[in-house]
Amino acid sequence: MSCYHLSRFLFDVKMNDAFCERASLNLDAAIKDYDLTVEEREALKSGDPRKLRELGVHGMLCLYVKRLSPEFRENIYWTQK
């Protein structure tokens, strides 16, 4: 598994607002630059932090997958780094 690349993707979502916006508009295009397995890609597409945790991503970092969803994006929690 490429847990590093999966974690790196989520870290980029967390820290880079432009990347987060791009990923939320076209997730397939955003993840193509990361060495991810099919299972990891599907976990990201599901938006379920529990699936990411099962793949070895740190629990706090898993939550940033929610930042890709429009209903969560404006929440004050996600604007804090």
mmCIF file with all atom_site columns, C-alpha atoms in Angstrom:
data_model
loop_
_atom_site.group_PDB
_atom_site.id
_atom_site.type_symbol
_atom_site.label_atom_id
_atom_site.label_alt_id
_atom_site.label_comp_id
_atom_site.label_asym_id
_atom_site.label_entity_id
_atom_site.label_seq_id
_atom_site.pdbx_PDB_ins_code
_atom_site.Cartn_x
_atom_site.Cartn_y
_atom_site.Cartn_z
_atom_site.occupancy
_atom_site.B_iso_or_equiv
_atom_site.pdbx_formal_charge
_atom_site.auth_seq_id
_atom_site.auth_comp_id
_atom_site.auth_asym_id
_atom_site.auth_atom_id
_atom_site.pdbx_PDB_model_num
ATOM 1  C CA . MET A 1 1  ? 0.000   0.000  0.000   1.00 0.00 ? 1  MET A CA 1
ATOM 2  C CA . SER A 1 2  ? 1.035   3.562  -0.550  1.00 0.00 ? 2  SER A CA 1
ATOM 3  C CA . CYS A 1 3  ? -0.162  5.017  2.755   1.00 0.00 ? 3  CYS A CA 1
ATOM 4  C CA . TYR A 1 4  ? 2.405   7.797  2.382   1.00 0.00 ? 4  TYR A CA 1
ATOM 5  C CA . HIS A 1 5  ? 0.837   9.008  -0.869  1.00 0.00 ? 5  HIS A CA 1
ATOM 6  C CA . LEU A 1 6  ? -2.668  8.760  0.544   1.00 0.00 ? 6  LEU A CA 1
ATOM 7  C CA . SER A 1 7  ? -1.598  10.747 3.600   1.00 0.00 ? 7  SER A CA 1
ATOM 8  C CA . ARG A 1 8  ? 0.230   13.228 1.390   1.00 0.00 ? 8  ARG A CA 1
ATOM 9  C CA . PHE A 1 9  ? -2.907  13.825 -0.659  1.00 0.00 ? 9  PHE A CA 1
ATOM 10 C CA . LEU A 1 10 ? -4.934  14.549 2.479   1.00 0.00 ? 10 LEU A CA 1
ATOM 11 C CA . PHE A 1 11 ? -2.181  16.793 3.841   1.00 0.00 ? 11 PHE A CA 1
ATOM 12 C CA . ASP A 1 12 ? -2.238  18.753 0.594   1.00 0.00 ? 12 ASP A CA 1
ATOM 13 C CA . VAL A 1 13 ? -6.028  19.077 0.903   1.00 0.00 ? 13 VAL A CA 1
ATOM 14 C CA . LYS A 1 14 ? -5.506  20.380 4.420   1.00 0.00 ? 14 LYS A CA 1
ATOM 15 C CA . MET A 1 15 ? -2.747  22.881 3.718   1.00 0.00 ? 15 MET A CA 1
ATOM 16 C CA . ASN A 1 16 ? -3.297  24.070 0.147   1.00 0.00 ? 16 ASN A CA 1
ATOM 17 C CA . ASP A 1 17 ? -6.596  25.840 -0.452  1.00 0.00 ? 17 ASP A CA 1
ATOM 18 C CA . ALA A 1 18 ? -6.104  25.988 -4.217  1.00 0.00 ? 18 ALA A CA 1
ATOM 19 C CA . PHE A 1 19 ? -5.413  22.259 -4.355  1.00 0.00 ? 19 PHE A CA 1
ATOM 20 C CA . CYS A 1 20 ? -8.418  21.549 -2.142  1.00 0.00 ? 20 CYS A CA 1
ATOM 21 C CA . GLU A 1 21 ? -10.648 23.532 -4.489  1.00 0.00 ? 21 GLU A CA 1
ATOM 22 C CA . ARG A 1 22 ? -9.244  21.727 -7.525  1.00 0.00 ? 22 ARG A CA 1
ATOM 23 C CA . ALA A 1 23 ? -9.704  18.337 -5.849  1.00 0.00 ? 23 ALA A CA 1
ATOM 24 C CA . SER A 1 24 ? -13.275 19.142 -4.870  1.00 0.00 ? 24 SER A CA 1
ATOM 25 C CA . LEU A 1 25 ? -14.096 20.076 -8.464  1.00 0.00 ? 25 LEU A CA 1
ATOM 26 C CA . ASN A 1 26 ? -12.368 17.091 -10.086 1.00 0.00 ? 26 ASN A CA 1
ATOM 27 C CA . LEU A 1 27 ? -11.138 14.444 -7.660  1.00 0.00 ? 27 LEU A CA 1
ATOM 28 C CA . ASP A 1 28 ? -10.046 12.041 -10.398 1.00 0.00 ? 28 ASP A CA 1
ATOM 29 C CA . ALA A 1 29 ? -7.714  14.627 -11.919 1.00 0.00 ? 29 ALA A CA 1
ATOM 30 C CA . ALA A 1 30 ? -6.316  15.625 -8.530  1.00 0.00 ? 30 ALA A CA 1
ATOM 31 C CA . ILE A 1 31 ? -5.479  12.103 -7.405  1.00 0.00 ? 31 ILE A CA 1
ATOM 32 C CA . LYS A 1 32 ? -3.787  11.029 -10.625 1.00 0.00 ? 32 LYS A CA 1
ATOM 33 C CA . ASP A 1 33 ? -0.515  12.624 -9.501  1.00 0.00 ? 33 ASP A CA 1
ATOM 34 C CA . TYR A 1 34 ? -0.387  10.404 -6.405  1.00 0.00 ? 34 TYR A CA 1
ATOM 35 C CA . ASP A 1 35 ? 0.700   6.766  -6.381  1.00 0.00 ? 35 ASP A CA 1
ATOM 36 C CA . LEU A 1 36 ? -2.518  5.289  -4.988  1.00 0.00 ? 36 LEU A CA 1
ATOM 37 C CA . THR A 1 37 ? -4.007  1.832  -5.145  1.00 0.00 ? 37 THR A CA 1
ATOM 38 C CA . VAL A 1 38 ? -7.515  1.284  -6.473  1.00 0.00 ? 38 VAL A CA 1
ATOM 39 C CA . GLU A 1 39 ? -8.685  0.691  -2.896  1.00 0.00 ? 39 GLU A CA 1
ATOM 40 C CA . GLU A 1 40 ? -7.178  4.003  -1.766  1.00 0.00 ? 40 GLU A CA 1
ATOM 41 C CA . ARG A 1 41 ? -8.758  5.880  -4.651  1.00 0.00 ? 41 ARG A CA 1
ATOM 42 C CA . GLU A 1 42 ? -12.151 4.379  -3.826  1.00 0.00 ? 42 GLU A CA 1
ATOM 43 C CA . ALA A 1 43 ? -11.744 5.301  -0.156  1.00 0.00 ? 43 ALA A CA 1
ATOM 44 C CA . LEU A 1 44 ? -11.096 8.929  -1.125  1.00 0.00 ? 44 LEU A CA 1
ATOM 45 C CA . LYS A 1 45 ? -14.074 8.956  -3.463  1.00 0.00 ? 45 LYS A CA 1
ATOM 46 C CA . SER A 1 46 ? -16.315 7.565  -0.726  1.00 0.00 ? 46 SER A CA 1
ATOM 47 C CA . GLY A 1 47 ? -15.502 10.505 1.539   1.00 0.00 ? 47 GLY A CA 1
ATOM 48 C CA . ASP A 1 48 ? -15.566 8.179  4.552   1.00 0.00 ? 48 ASP A CA 1
ATOM 49 C CA . PRO A 1 49 ? -12.768 8.923  7.054   1.00 0.00 ? 49 PRO A CA 1
ATOM 50 C CA . ARG A 1 50 ? -13.185 5.458  8.608   1.00 0.00 ? 50 ARG A CA 1
ATOM 51 C CA . LYS A 1 51 ? -12.159 3.770  5.365   1.00 0.00 ? 51 LYS A CA 1
ATOM 52 C CA . LEU A 1 52 ? -9.058  5.962  5.171   1.00 0.00 ? 52 LEU A CA 1
ATOM 53 C CA . ARG A 1 53 ? -8.180  5.100  8.777   1.00 0.00 ? 53 ARG A CA 1
ATOM 54 C CA . GLU A 1 54 ? -8.414  1.396  7.954   1.00 0.00 ? 54 GLU A CA 1
ATOM 55 C CA . LEU A 1 55 ? -5.842  1.995  5.223   1.00 0.00 ? 55 LEU A CA 1
ATOM 56 C CA . GLY A 1 56 ? -3.354  3.413  7.732   1.00 0.00 ? 56 GLY A CA 1
ATOM 57 C CA . VAL A 1 57 ? -3.916  7.175  7.563   1.00 0.00 ? 57 VAL A CA 1
ATOM 58 C CA . HIS A 1 58 ? -3.666  9.043  10.863  1.00 0.00 ? 58 HIS A CA 1
ATOM 59 C CA . GLY A 1 59 ? -7.094  9.631  12.385  1.00 0.00 ? 59 GLY A CA 1
ATOM 60 C CA . MET A 1 60 ? -6.873  13.419 12.395  1.00 0.00 ? 60 MET A CA 1
ATOM 61 C CA . LEU A 1 61 ? -5.698  13.565 8.795   1.00 0.00 ? 61 LEU A CA 1
ATOM 62 C CA . CYS A 1 62 ? -8.537  11.284 7.678   1.00 0.00 ? 62 CYS A CA 1
ATOM 63 C CA . LEU A 1 63 ? -11.060 13.944 8.599   1.00 0.00 ? 63 LEU A CA 1
ATOM 64 C CA . TYR A 1 64 ? -9.784  16.291 5.907   1.00 0.00 ? 64 TYR A CA 1
ATOM 65 C CA . VAL A 1 65 ? -11.473 14.173 3.257   1.00 0.00 ? 65 VAL A CA 1
ATOM 66 C CA . LYS A 1 66 ? -14.636 15.938 4.448   1.00 0.00 ? 66 LYS A CA 1
ATOM 67 C CA . ARG A 1 67 ? -13.162 19.218 3.253   1.00 0.00 ? 67 ARG A CA 1
ATOM 68 C CA . LEU A 1 68 ? -13.825 18.048 -0.295  1.00 0.00 ? 68 LEU A CA 1
ATOM 69 C CA . SER A 1 69 ? -17.585 18.068 0.313   1.00 0.00 ? 69 SER A CA 1
ATOM 70 C CA . PRO A 1 70 ? -19.353 21.403 -0.272  1.00 0.00 ? 70 PRO A CA 1
ATOM 71 C CA . GLU A 1 71 ? -21.533 21.086 2.836   1.00 0.00 ? 71 GLU A CA 1
ATOM 72 C CA . PHE A 1 72 ? -18.454 20.820 5.066   1.00 0.00 ? 72 PHE A CA 1
ATOM 73 C CA . ARG A 1 73 ? -16.142 23.250 3.277   1.00 0.00 ? 73 ARG A CA 1
ATOM 74 C CA . GLU A 1 74 ? -17.470 26.417 4.926   1.00 0.00 ? 74 GLU A CA 1
ATOM 75 C CA . ASN A 1 75 ? -17.332 24.994 8.445   1.00 0.00 ? 75 ASN A CA 1
ATOM 76 C CA . ILE A 1 76 ? -15.006 27.040 10.701  1.00 0.00 ? 76 ILE A CA 1
ATOM 77 C CA . TYR A 1 77 ? -13.153 23.871 11.728  1.00 0.00 ? 77 TYR A CA 1
ATOM 78 C CA . TRP A 1 78 ? -11.785 23.334 8.216   1.00 0.00 ? 78 TRP A CA 1
ATOM 79 C CA . THR A 1 79 ? -10.517 26.893 7.873   1.00 0.00 ? 79 THR A CA 1
ATOM 80 C CA . GLN A 1 80 ? -8.186  26.355 10.821  1.00 0.00 ? 80 GLN A CA 1
ATOM 81 C CA . LYS A 1 81 ? -4.849  24.803 9.982   1.00 0.00 ? 81 LYS A CA 1
#
